[in-house]
PDB file of C-alpha atoms in Angstrom:
ATOM      1  CA  MET A   1      -6.072 -28.273  -1.428  1.00 57.00           C
ATOM      2  CA  LYS A   2      -6.870 -28.185  -5.172  1.00 55.00           C
ATOM      3  CA  LYS A   3      -8.521 -31.622  -5.112  1.00 52.00           C
ATOM      4  CA  ILE A   4     -10.679 -30.663  -2.129  1.00 51.00           C
ATOM      5  CA  ILE A   5     -11.860 -27.444  -3.812  1.00 53.00           C
ATOM      6  CA  LEU A   6     -12.626 -29.136  -7.134  1.00 52.00           C
ATOM      7  CA  THR A   7     -14.505 -31.991  -5.499  1.00 51.00           C
ATOM      8  CA  THR A   8     -16.522 -29.605  -3.325  1.00 56.00           C
ATOM      9  CA  ALA A   9     -17.404 -27.378  -6.284  1.00 54.00           C
ATOM     10  CA  PHE A  10     -18.504 -30.337  -8.397  1.00 52.00           C
ATOM     11  CA  LEU A  11     -20.666 -31.868  -5.677  1.00 49.00           C
ATOM     12  CA  THR A  12     -22.197 -28.494  -4.825  1.00 55.00           C
ATOM     13  CA  SER A  13     -23.025 -27.767  -8.464  1.00 51.00           C
ATOM     14  CA  CYS A  14     -24.765 -31.149  -8.745  1.00 52.00           C
ATOM     15  CA  LEU A  15     -26.954 -30.337  -5.746  1.00 53.00           C
ATOM     16  CA  PHE A  16     -27.913 -26.781  -6.677  1.00 61.00           C
ATOM     17  CA  ALA A  17     -29.457 -25.330  -9.824  1.00 69.00           C
ATOM     18  CA  ASN A  18     -28.547 -21.859 -11.118  1.00 84.00           C
ATOM     19  CA  SER A  19     -24.867 -22.744 -10.846  1.00 89.00           C
ATOM     20  CA  GLU A  20     -21.842 -22.524 -13.121  1.00 93.00           C
ATOM     21  CA  ILE A  21     -18.488 -24.288 -13.000  1.00 94.00           C
ATOM     22  CA  SER A  22     -15.587 -23.314 -15.228  1.00 96.00           C
ATOM     23  CA  THR A  23     -11.910 -23.928 -15.831  1.00 96.00           C
ATOM     24  CA  ASN A  24      -9.411 -21.613 -17.485  1.00 98.00           C
ATOM     25  CA  TYR A  25      -5.963 -22.576 -18.791  1.00 98.00           C
ATOM     26  CA  THR A  26      -3.408 -19.814 -19.467  1.00 98.00           C
ATOM     27  CA  TYR A  27      -0.023 -20.166 -21.156  1.00 98.00           C
ATOM     28  CA  LYS A  28       2.402 -17.403 -20.121  1.00 98.00           C
ATOM     29  CA  ASP A  29       5.407 -16.199 -22.123  1.00 98.00           C
ATOM     30  CA  TYR A  30       7.849 -13.552 -20.831  1.00 98.00           C
ATOM     31  CA  ILE A  31      10.219 -11.440 -22.931  1.00 97.00           C
ATOM     32  CA  ASN A  32      13.174  -9.494 -21.451  1.00 97.00           C
ATOM     33  CA  SER A  33      12.373 -10.649 -17.900  1.00 97.00           C
ATOM     34  CA  LYS A  34      15.364 -11.010 -15.579  1.00 96.00           C
ATOM     35  CA  THR A  35      14.573 -14.637 -14.684  1.00 97.00           C
ATOM     36  CA  LYS A  36      11.049 -15.585 -15.824  1.00 97.00           C
ATOM     37  CA  THR A  37      10.748 -17.535 -19.077  1.00 97.00           C
ATOM     38  CA  LYS A  38       7.345 -19.196 -19.396  1.00 98.00           C
ATOM     39  CA  GLY A  39       4.600 -20.661 -17.287  1.00 98.00           C
ATOM     40  CA  LYS A  40       1.035 -21.849 -16.968  1.00 98.00           C
ATOM     41  CA  THR A  41      -1.971 -21.089 -14.801  1.00 98.00           C
ATOM     42  CA  PHE A  42      -5.108 -23.099 -14.123  1.00 97.00           C
ATOM     43  CA  ASP A  43      -8.211 -21.409 -12.712  1.00 97.00           C
ATOM     44  CA  TYR A  44     -11.144 -23.380 -11.307  1.00 96.00           C
ATOM     45  CA  ARG A  45     -14.292 -21.365 -10.615  1.00 96.00           C
ATOM     46  CA  PHE A  46     -17.680 -22.082  -9.077  1.00 94.00           C
ATOM     47  CA  LEU A  47     -20.616 -19.624  -9.222  1.00 95.00           C
ATOM     48  CA  HIS A  48     -24.059 -20.018  -7.684  1.00 92.00           C
ATOM     49  CA  ASN A  49     -27.139 -17.756  -7.787  1.00 92.00           C
ATOM     50  CA  PHE A  50     -29.811 -17.966  -5.113  1.00 87.00           C
ATOM     51  CA  GLU A  51     -32.671 -15.554  -4.430  1.00 88.00           C
ATOM     52  CA  ASN A  52     -31.083 -12.081  -4.366  1.00 93.00           C
ATOM     53  CA  SER A  53     -27.496 -13.265  -3.918  1.00 95.00           C
ATOM     54  CA  GLN A  54     -24.583 -14.662  -5.875  1.00 95.00           C
ATOM     55  CA  ILE A  55     -21.437 -16.372  -4.600  1.00 95.00           C
ATOM     56  CA  THR A  56     -18.255 -16.989  -6.593  1.00 96.00           C
ATOM     57  CA  ILE A  57     -15.249 -19.079  -5.539  1.00 96.00           C
ATOM     58  CA  ASN A  58     -12.033 -19.136  -7.582  1.00 97.00           C
ATOM     59  CA  PHE A  59      -8.918 -21.251  -7.102  1.00 97.00           C
ATOM     60  CA  GLU A  60      -5.774 -20.313  -9.057  1.00 97.00           C
ATOM     61  CA  ASP A  61      -2.810 -22.696  -9.439  1.00 97.00           C
ATOM     62  CA  SER A  62       0.200 -21.170 -11.202  1.00 98.00           C
ATOM     63  CA  LEU A  63       3.720 -22.327 -12.124  1.00 98.00           C
ATOM     64  CA  THR A  64       6.348 -20.071 -13.735  1.00 98.00           C
ATOM     65  CA  LYS A  65       9.753 -21.344 -14.836  1.00 98.00           C
ATOM     66  CA  ARG A  66      12.876 -19.295 -14.155  1.00 98.00           C
ATOM     67  CA  GLU A  67      16.491 -19.371 -15.320  1.00 97.00           C
ATOM     68  CA  ASN A  68      19.731 -17.441 -14.954  1.00 95.00           C
ATOM     69  CA  GLU A  69      19.907 -14.826 -17.697  1.00 92.00           C
ATOM     70  CA  ILE A  70      23.623 -15.408 -18.409  1.00 92.00           C
ATOM     71  CA  THR A  71      24.274 -19.097 -17.767  1.00 94.00           C
ATOM     72  CA  LYS A  72      20.721 -20.305 -18.570  1.00 92.00           C
ATOM     73  CA  ALA A  73      20.909 -22.484 -15.467  1.00 96.00           C
ATOM     74  CA  LYS A  74      17.512 -23.455 -14.109  1.00 96.00           C
ATOM     75  CA  LEU A  75      16.340 -21.580 -11.015  1.00 96.00           C
ATOM     76  CA  THR A  76      13.628 -22.486  -8.531  1.00 97.00           C
ATOM     77  CA  SER A  77      10.262 -22.274 -10.252  1.00 98.00           C
ATOM     78  CA  LEU A  78       7.714 -19.806  -8.957  1.00 98.00           C
ATOM     79  CA  GLU A  79       4.700 -21.629  -7.514  1.00 98.00           C
ATOM     80  CA  VAL A  80       1.571 -19.704  -6.552  1.00 98.00           C
ATOM     81  CA  GLU A  81      -1.845 -20.686  -5.228  1.00 97.00           C
ATOM     82  CA  LYS A  82      -4.638 -18.180  -4.701  1.00 98.00           C
ATOM     83  CA  LEU A  83      -8.071 -18.816  -3.237  1.00 97.00           C
ATOM     84  CA  SER A  84     -10.674 -16.068  -3.614  1.00 97.00           C
ATOM     85  CA  PHE A  85     -14.321 -15.548  -2.720  1.00 97.00           C
ATOM     86  CA  LYS A  86     -16.946 -12.976  -3.760  1.00 98.00           C
ATOM     87  CA  TYR A  87     -20.450 -12.411  -2.425  1.00 98.00           C
ATOM     88  CA  LEU A  88     -22.947 -10.156  -4.241  1.00 98.00           C
ATOM     89  CA  TYR A  89     -26.311  -9.105  -2.812  1.00 98.00           C
ATOM     90  CA  ASN A  90     -29.019  -7.278  -4.786  1.00 97.00           C
ATOM     91  CA  LEU A  91     -30.661  -4.741  -2.485  1.00 97.00           C
ATOM     92  CA  ASN A  92     -33.294  -3.847  -5.098  1.00 94.00           C
ATOM     93  CA  GLU A  93     -33.562  -3.285  -8.850  1.00 92.00           C
ATOM     94  CA  ASN A  94     -31.170  -0.329  -8.732  1.00 95.00           C
ATOM     95  CA  TYR A  95     -28.538  -1.187  -6.127  1.00 97.00           C
ATOM     96  CA  SER A  96     -26.240  -4.141  -5.377  1.00 98.00           C
ATOM     97  CA  VAL A  97     -23.413  -4.517  -2.862  1.00 98.00           C
ATOM     98  CA  LYS A  98     -20.518  -6.960  -2.840  1.00 98.00           C
ATOM     99  CA  THR A  99     -17.626  -8.120  -0.702  1.00 98.00           C
ATOM    100  CA  SER A 100     -14.577 -10.204  -1.592  1.00 98.00           C
ATOM    101  CA  PHE A 101     -11.595 -11.949  -0.029  1.00 98.00           C
ATOM    102  CA  LEU A 102      -8.410 -13.389  -1.530  1.00 98.00           C
ATOM    103  CA  ASN A 103      -5.532 -15.359   0.037  1.00 98.00           C
ATOM    104  CA  ILE A 104      -2.055 -15.767  -1.535  1.00 98.00           C
ATOM    105  CA  GLU A 105       0.413 -18.635  -1.130  1.00 98.00           C
ATOM    106  CA  ASP A 106       3.732 -17.970  -2.895  1.00 98.00           C
ATOM    107  CA  ASN A 107       6.977 -19.927  -2.480  1.00 97.00           C
ATOM    108  CA  LEU A 108       9.287 -17.011  -3.387  1.00 96.00           C
ATOM    109  CA  ALA A 109       7.678 -13.556  -3.209  1.00 96.00           C
ATOM    110  CA  PRO A 110       7.663 -11.335  -0.073  1.00 96.00           C
ATOM    111  CA  THR A 111       3.885 -11.058  -0.547  1.00 97.00           C
ATOM    112  CA  ASP A 112       3.387 -14.699   0.473  1.00 97.00           C
ATOM    113  CA  ASP A 113       0.411 -15.140   2.832  1.00 97.00           C
ATOM    114  CA  GLY A 114      -1.003 -11.803   1.678  1.00 98.00           C
ATOM    115  CA  LYS A 115      -4.709 -11.077   2.076  1.00 98.00           C
ATOM    116  CA  VAL A 116      -6.940  -8.884  -0.102  1.00 98.00           C
ATOM    117  CA  TYR A 117     -10.264  -7.530   1.213  1.00 98.00           C
ATOM    118  CA  GLY A 118     -12.808  -5.799  -1.008  1.00 98.00           C
ATOM    119  CA  ILE A 119     -16.148  -4.034  -0.809  1.00 98.00           C
ATOM    120  CA  GLY A 120     -18.194  -2.381  -3.546  1.00 98.00           C
ATOM    121  CA  ILE A 121     -21.526  -0.969  -4.643  1.00 98.00           C
ATOM    122  CA  ILE A 122     -23.299  -0.988  -8.015  1.00 97.00           C
ATOM    123  CA  ASN A 123     -25.936   1.508  -9.129  1.00 97.00           C
ATOM    124  CA  LYS A 124     -28.057   0.482 -12.123  1.00 93.00           C
ATOM    125  CA  ASN A 125     -30.072   3.111 -13.955  1.00 87.00           C
ATOM    126  CA  SER A 126     -31.672   3.556 -17.356  1.00 82.00           C
ATOM    127  CA  PHE A 127     -28.617   5.230 -18.929  1.00 88.00           C
ATOM    128  CA  PHE A 128     -25.598   3.326 -17.510  1.00 93.00           C
ATOM    129  CA  ASP A 129     -24.394   1.378 -14.473  1.00 96.00           C
ATOM    130  CA  ILE A 130     -21.896   2.813 -11.998  1.00 97.00           C
ATOM    131  CA  LYS A 131     -19.550   0.634  -9.934  1.00 98.00           C
ATOM    132  CA  VAL A 132     -17.434   1.835  -7.003  1.00 98.00           C
ATOM    133  CA  ASP A 133     -14.964  -0.658  -5.504  1.00 98.00           C
ATOM    134  CA  THR A 134     -12.429  -0.430  -2.680  1.00 98.00           C
ATOM    135  CA  TYR A 135      -9.698  -2.993  -1.964  1.00 98.00           C
ATOM    136  CA  LEU A 136      -7.193  -3.347   0.867  1.00 98.00           C
ATOM    137  CA  SER A 137      -4.228  -5.642   0.201  1.00 98.00           C
ATOM    138  CA  ASP A 138      -2.594  -6.623   3.498  1.00 98.00           C
ATOM    139  CA  TYR A 139       1.030  -7.807   3.147  1.00 97.00           C
ATOM    140  CA  GLU A 140       3.661  -8.344   5.828  1.00 95.00           C
ATOM    141  CA  ASP A 141       5.701  -5.177   5.209  1.00 95.00           C
ATOM    142  CA  PHE A 142       3.182  -2.897   3.470  1.00 97.00           C
ATOM    143  CA  ASN A 143      -0.470  -2.371   2.563  1.00 98.00           C
ATOM    144  CA  VAL A 144      -2.086  -1.331  -0.712  1.00 98.00           C
ATOM    145  CA  ASN A 145      -5.283   0.702  -1.023  1.00 98.00           C
ATOM    146  CA  GLN A 146      -7.066   0.595  -4.371  1.00 98.00           C
ATOM    147  CA  TYR A 147     -10.132   2.542  -5.501  1.00 98.00           C
ATOM    148  CA  ASP A 148     -11.975   1.722  -8.749  1.00 98.00           C
ATOM    149  CA  LEU A 149     -14.655   3.746 -10.503  1.00 98.00           C
ATOM    150  CA  THR A 150     -16.372   2.075 -13.490  1.00 98.00           C
ATOM    151  CA  PHE A 151     -19.106   3.173 -15.890  1.00 98.00           C
ATOM    152  CA  ILE A 152     -20.900   0.387 -17.779  1.00 98.00           C
ATOM    153  CA  LYS A 153     -23.151   0.926 -20.793  1.00 97.00           C
ATOM    154  CA  LYS A 154     -25.260  -1.731 -22.503  1.00 95.00           C
ATOM    155  CA  PHE A 155     -26.672  -1.005 -25.965  1.00 95.00           C
ATOM    156  CA  LYS A 156     -27.794  -2.725 -29.153  1.00 95.00           C
ATOM    157  CA  ILE A 157     -27.044  -2.071 -32.813  1.00 95.00           C
ATOM    158  CA  GLU A 158     -29.334  -4.083 -35.051  1.00 93.00           C
ATOM    159  CA  GLU A 159     -28.840  -7.711 -33.921  1.00 94.00           C
ATOM    160  CA  VAL A 160     -25.621  -7.172 -31.950  1.00 97.00           C
ATOM    161  CA  ASN A 161     -25.717  -6.619 -28.173  1.00 97.00           C
ATOM    162  CA  PHE A 162     -22.823  -4.562 -26.804  1.00 97.00           C
ATOM    163  CA  GLN A 163     -21.446  -3.866 -23.345  1.00 97.00           C
ATOM    164  CA  ALA A 164     -18.797  -1.176 -22.869  1.00 98.00           C
ATOM    165  CA  SER A 165     -16.884  -0.348 -19.681  1.00 98.00           C
ATOM    166  CA  LEU A 166     -14.809   2.750 -18.954  1.00 98.00           C
ATOM    167  CA  GLY A 167     -13.099   3.357 -15.646  1.00 98.00           C
ATOM    168  CA  THR A 168     -10.104   4.336 -13.578  1.00 98.00           C
ATOM    169  CA  LYS A 169      -7.973   2.736 -10.855  1.00 98.00           C
ATOM    170  CA  TYR A 170      -6.196   4.702  -8.150  1.00 98.00           C
ATOM    171  CA  ILE A 171      -3.596   2.800  -6.089  1.00 98.00           C
ATOM    172  CA  ASN A 172      -1.856   4.017  -2.940  1.00 98.00           C
ATOM    173  CA  ILE A 173       0.923   2.030  -1.206  1.00 98.00           C
ATOM    174  CA  ASN A 174       1.380   2.356   2.546  1.00 97.00           C
ATOM    175  CA  GLY A 175       4.849   1.020   3.337  1.00 95.00           C
ATOM    176  CA  GLU A 176       8.476   1.134   2.253  1.00 92.00           C
ATOM    177  CA  LYS A 177       9.839  -2.336   1.507  1.00 94.00           C
ATOM    178  CA  TYR A 178       9.073  -5.238  -0.814  1.00 96.00           C
ATOM    179  CA  GLY A 179      11.604  -7.707   0.552  1.00 92.00           C
ATOM    180  CA  ASN A 180      14.963  -5.939   0.119  1.00 92.00           C
ATOM    181  CA  TYR A 181      13.600  -3.492  -2.456  1.00 95.00           C
ATOM    182  CA  ILE A 182      12.616   0.032  -1.372  1.00 95.00           C
ATOM    183  CA  LEU A 183       9.273   1.078  -2.852  1.00 95.00           C
ATOM    184  CA  LYS A 184       9.919   4.563  -4.244  1.00 92.00           C
ATOM    185  CA  ASP A 185       6.638   5.449  -5.978  1.00 93.00           C
ATOM    186  CA  LYS A 186       3.549   5.203  -3.784  1.00 95.00           C
ATOM    187  CA  GLU A 187       0.692   6.469  -5.978  1.00 97.00           C
ATOM    188  CA  PHE A 188      -0.532   5.137  -9.326  1.00 98.00           C
ATOM    189  CA  LEU A 189      -3.395   6.073 -11.630  1.00 98.00           C
ATOM    190  CA  SER A 190      -4.580   4.144 -14.679  1.00 98.00           C
ATOM    191  CA  THR A 191      -7.524   4.155 -17.084  1.00 98.00           C
ATOM    192  CA  PHE A 192      -9.197   1.142 -18.635  1.00 98.00           C
ATOM    193  CA  PHE A 193     -11.715   0.512 -21.393  1.00 98.00           C
ATOM    194  CA  ASN A 194     -13.223  -2.614 -22.910  1.00 98.00           C
ATOM    195  CA  ILE A 195     -16.118  -3.428 -25.195  1.00 98.00           C
ATOM    196  CA  ASN A 196     -17.731  -6.767 -26.009  1.00 98.00           C
ATOM    197  CA  GLY A 197     -20.262  -7.689 -28.673  1.00 98.00           C
ATOM    198  CA  ASN A 198     -22.641 -10.657 -28.741  1.00 97.00           C
ATOM    199  CA  TYR A 199     -24.156 -11.757 -32.066  1.00 97.00           C
ATOM    200  CA  LYS A 200     -26.317 -14.882 -31.809  1.00 95.00           C
ATOM    201  CA  GLY A 201     -24.021 -16.338 -29.157  1.00 95.00           C
ATOM    202  CA  PHE A 202     -20.755 -15.393 -30.884  1.00 97.00           C
ATOM    203  CA  ILE A 203     -18.616 -13.178 -28.623  1.00 98.00           C
ATOM    204  CA  ALA A 204     -15.838 -10.747 -29.553  1.00 98.00           C
ATOM    205  CA  GLY A 205     -14.204  -8.043 -27.481  1.00 98.00           C
ATOM    206  CA  ILE A 206     -11.186  -5.783 -27.114  1.00 98.00           C
ATOM    207  CA  GLY A 207      -9.792  -3.826 -24.193  1.00 98.00           C
ATOM    208  CA  PHE A 208      -6.848  -1.870 -22.856  1.00 98.00           C
ATOM    209  CA  VAL A 209      -5.408  -0.453 -19.633  1.00 98.00           C
ATOM    210  CA  LYS A 210      -3.176   2.640 -19.805  1.00 97.00           C
ATOM    211  CA  GLY A 211      -1.139   4.135 -16.979  1.00 97.00           C
ATOM    212  CA  ASP A 212       1.202   2.817 -14.314  1.00 97.00           C
ATOM    213  CA  ARG A 213      -0.156   0.388 -11.735  1.00 97.00           C
ATOM    214  CA  LEU A 214       1.356  -1.887  -9.105  1.00 98.00           C
ATOM    215  CA  PHE A 215      -0.100  -4.724  -6.979  1.00 98.00           C
ATOM    216  CA  THR A 216      -3.353  -4.326  -8.913  1.00 98.00           C
ATOM    217  CA  VAL A 217      -6.587  -6.048  -7.868  1.00 98.00           C
ATOM    218  CA  PHE A 218      -8.953  -6.916 -10.728  1.00 97.00           C
ATOM    219  CA  ASP A 219     -11.746  -9.274 -11.808  1.00 97.00           C
ATOM    220  CA  ASP A 220     -14.064  -7.979  -9.064  1.00 97.00           C
ATOM    221  CA  GLY A 221     -11.545  -8.845  -6.331  1.00 98.00           C
ATOM    222  CA  LEU A 222     -10.976 -12.430  -7.484  1.00 98.00           C
ATOM    223  CA  LYS A 223      -7.511 -11.710  -8.940  1.00 98.00           C
ATOM    224  CA  VAL A 224      -4.425  -9.723  -7.880  1.00 98.00           C
ATOM    225  CA  GLU A 225      -0.962  -9.003  -9.315  1.00 98.00           C
ATOM    226  CA  HIS A 226       1.064  -9.445  -6.130  1.00 98.00           C
ATOM    227  CA  HIS A 227       4.606  -9.244  -7.564  1.00 97.00           C
ATOM    228  CA  ALA A 228       6.547  -5.972  -7.894  1.00 97.00           C
ATOM    229  CA  LEU A 229       6.000  -5.692 -11.645  1.00 97.00           C
ATOM    230  CA  ARG A 230       4.905  -2.154 -12.483  1.00 97.00           C
ATOM    231  CA  GLN A 231       2.542  -2.460 -15.447  1.00 96.00           C
ATOM    232  CA  ASN A 232       2.494   0.376 -17.998  1.00 95.00           C
ATOM    233  CA  GLU A 233      -0.007  -0.768 -20.610  1.00 96.00           C
ATOM    234  CA  THR A 234      -2.098  -3.838 -21.362  1.00 98.00           C
ATOM    235  CA  TYR A 235      -4.134  -4.885 -24.411  1.00 98.00           C
ATOM    236  CA  SER A 236      -6.601  -7.772 -24.658  1.00 98.00           C
ATOM    237  CA  LEU A 237      -8.603  -9.618 -27.303  1.00 98.00           C
ATOM    238  CA  ASN A 238     -11.485 -12.018 -26.563  1.00 98.00           C
ATOM    239  CA  LEU A 239     -13.284 -14.471 -28.846  1.00 98.00           C
ATOM    240  CA  GLY A 240     -15.857 -17.095 -27.929  1.00 98.00           C
ATOM    241  CA  LYS A 241     -19.144 -18.880 -28.417  1.00 98.00           C
ATOM    242  CA  LYS A 242     -22.078 -19.303 -26.034  1.00 95.00           C
ATOM    243  CA  PHE A 243     -24.179 -22.443 -26.296  1.00 95.00           C
ATOM    244  CA  LYS A 244     -27.210 -23.480 -24.251  1.00 90.00           C
ATOM    245  CA  HIS A 245     -25.239 -24.822 -21.285  1.00 93.00           C
ATOM    246  CA  ILE A 246     -21.599 -24.428 -22.332  1.00 96.00           C
ATOM    247  CA  ASP A 247     -19.497 -21.326 -23.033  1.00 97.00           C
ATOM    248  CA  ILE A 248     -16.081 -21.474 -24.722  1.00 98.00           C
ATOM    249  CA  MET A 249     -13.866 -18.386 -24.590  1.00 98.00           C
ATOM    250  CA  ALA A 250     -10.340 -17.638 -25.849  1.00 98.00           C
ATOM    251  CA  ARG A 251      -8.303 -14.632 -24.739  1.00 98.00           C
ATOM    252  CA  TYR A 252      -4.980 -13.045 -25.644  1.00 98.00           C
ATOM    253  CA  ILE A 253      -3.348 -10.449 -23.351  1.00 98.00           C
ATOM    254  CA  TYR A 254      -0.216  -8.422 -24.091  1.00 98.00           C
ATOM    255  CA  SER A 255       1.370  -6.303 -21.345  1.00 98.00           C
ATOM    256  CA  LYS A 256       4.423  -4.081 -20.935  1.00 97.00           C
ATOM    257  CA  GLY A 257       5.976  -3.262 -17.579  1.00 97.00           C
ATOM    258  CA  ASP A 258       9.051  -2.932 -15.371  1.00 97.00           C
ATOM    259  CA  GLU A 259      10.423  -5.463 -12.878  1.00 97.00           C
ATOM    260  CA  LEU A 260      11.263  -3.187  -9.948  1.00 97.00           C
ATOM    261  CA  PRO A 261      13.536  -5.309  -7.684  1.00 96.00           C
ATOM    262  CA  GLU A 262      15.448  -6.564 -10.739  1.00 95.00           C
ATOM    263  CA  ASN A 263      15.721  -3.024 -12.179  1.00 94.00           C
ATOM    264  CA  ARG A 264      14.565  -4.361 -15.544  1.00 96.00           C
ATOM    265  CA  ASP A 265      12.546  -2.137 -17.894  1.00 95.00           C
ATOM    266  CA  ASP A 266      10.456  -3.057 -20.927  1.00 95.00           C
ATOM    267  CA  VAL A 267       9.399  -6.509 -19.751  1.00 98.00           C
ATOM    268  CA  LYS A 268       6.747  -7.961 -22.037  1.00 98.00           C
ATOM    269  CA  SER A 269       4.166 -10.559 -20.998  1.00 98.00           C
ATOM    270  CA  LYS A 270       2.041 -12.575 -23.423  1.00 98.00           C
ATOM    271  CA  PHE A 271      -0.843 -14.612 -22.001  1.00 98.00           C
ATOM    272  CA  THR A 272      -2.957 -16.950 -24.129  1.00 98.00           C
ATOM    273  CA  SER A 273      -5.907 -18.642 -22.434  1.00 98.00           C
ATOM    274  CA  ILE A 274      -8.885 -20.870 -23.135  1.00 98.00           C
ATOM    275  CA  ALA A 275     -11.858 -21.131 -20.772  1.00 98.00           C
ATOM    276  CA  VAL A 276     -14.775 -23.568 -20.702  1.00 98.00           C
ATOM    277  CA  SER A 277     -17.812 -23.096 -18.447  1.00 96.00           C
ATOM    278  CA  TYR A 278     -20.894 -25.217 -17.869  1.00 94.00           C
ATOM    279  CA  LYS A 279     -24.198 -23.868 -16.575  1.00 91.00           C
ATOM    280  CA  PHE A 280     -26.590 -26.039 -14.548  1.00 84.00           C
TER     281      PHE A 280
END
């Protein structure tokens, strides 16, 4: 499926202007996890603007190695593929609406063949932008409802252009079981903030998410954390450079959380990624 998606995206981008193709490589390192050790993820993304609309397609291919904590014997690796789609339509200068869909293929998790549906609205005004997003994650034994509220402010200080985002995520789980594990907590609330600066094409940004969250949808519905890892806090750092047609971005993410089925607290995740995008 990966070859078909990549070939289609490349051919489509050659035929249409106002397009962007990108790839993102992420190295994953886990500390204090019950079985996970390290892994890698490749993302392949295609974006196209036409008239008042924008479409985005993302394919995620992930492999995570696992081993027995005591004997260090190799366990079956976790293999995940996710295909997601987002459509944005600008109603006028002040309002935009969007919808998204994501499909999960996982060789081990109970959330295999899960589907995530999203809708949202954006209000742009002279002071700040307001985003309201709703997501429904449909899994075999339970559903997850997520509601996001985001405030976005763009401003300039001398020659540096800034964009800051402040928001909250409310998550409600409708169901009892994740495989053999009984889901005890059903409601989660978290707050997030990030700010990015652009100085003559040089990009730098920081961000954080505070508060418990589980099965979280993010990146405008193009990404989801579908394993039962309850995140507590996350910090991120971004650095990059924008050229005329090519953007290069590096990111580091550090997270702390709890593996619920394994009853393992204080699990740390370190993700280091590099992304390259080309605009037509």
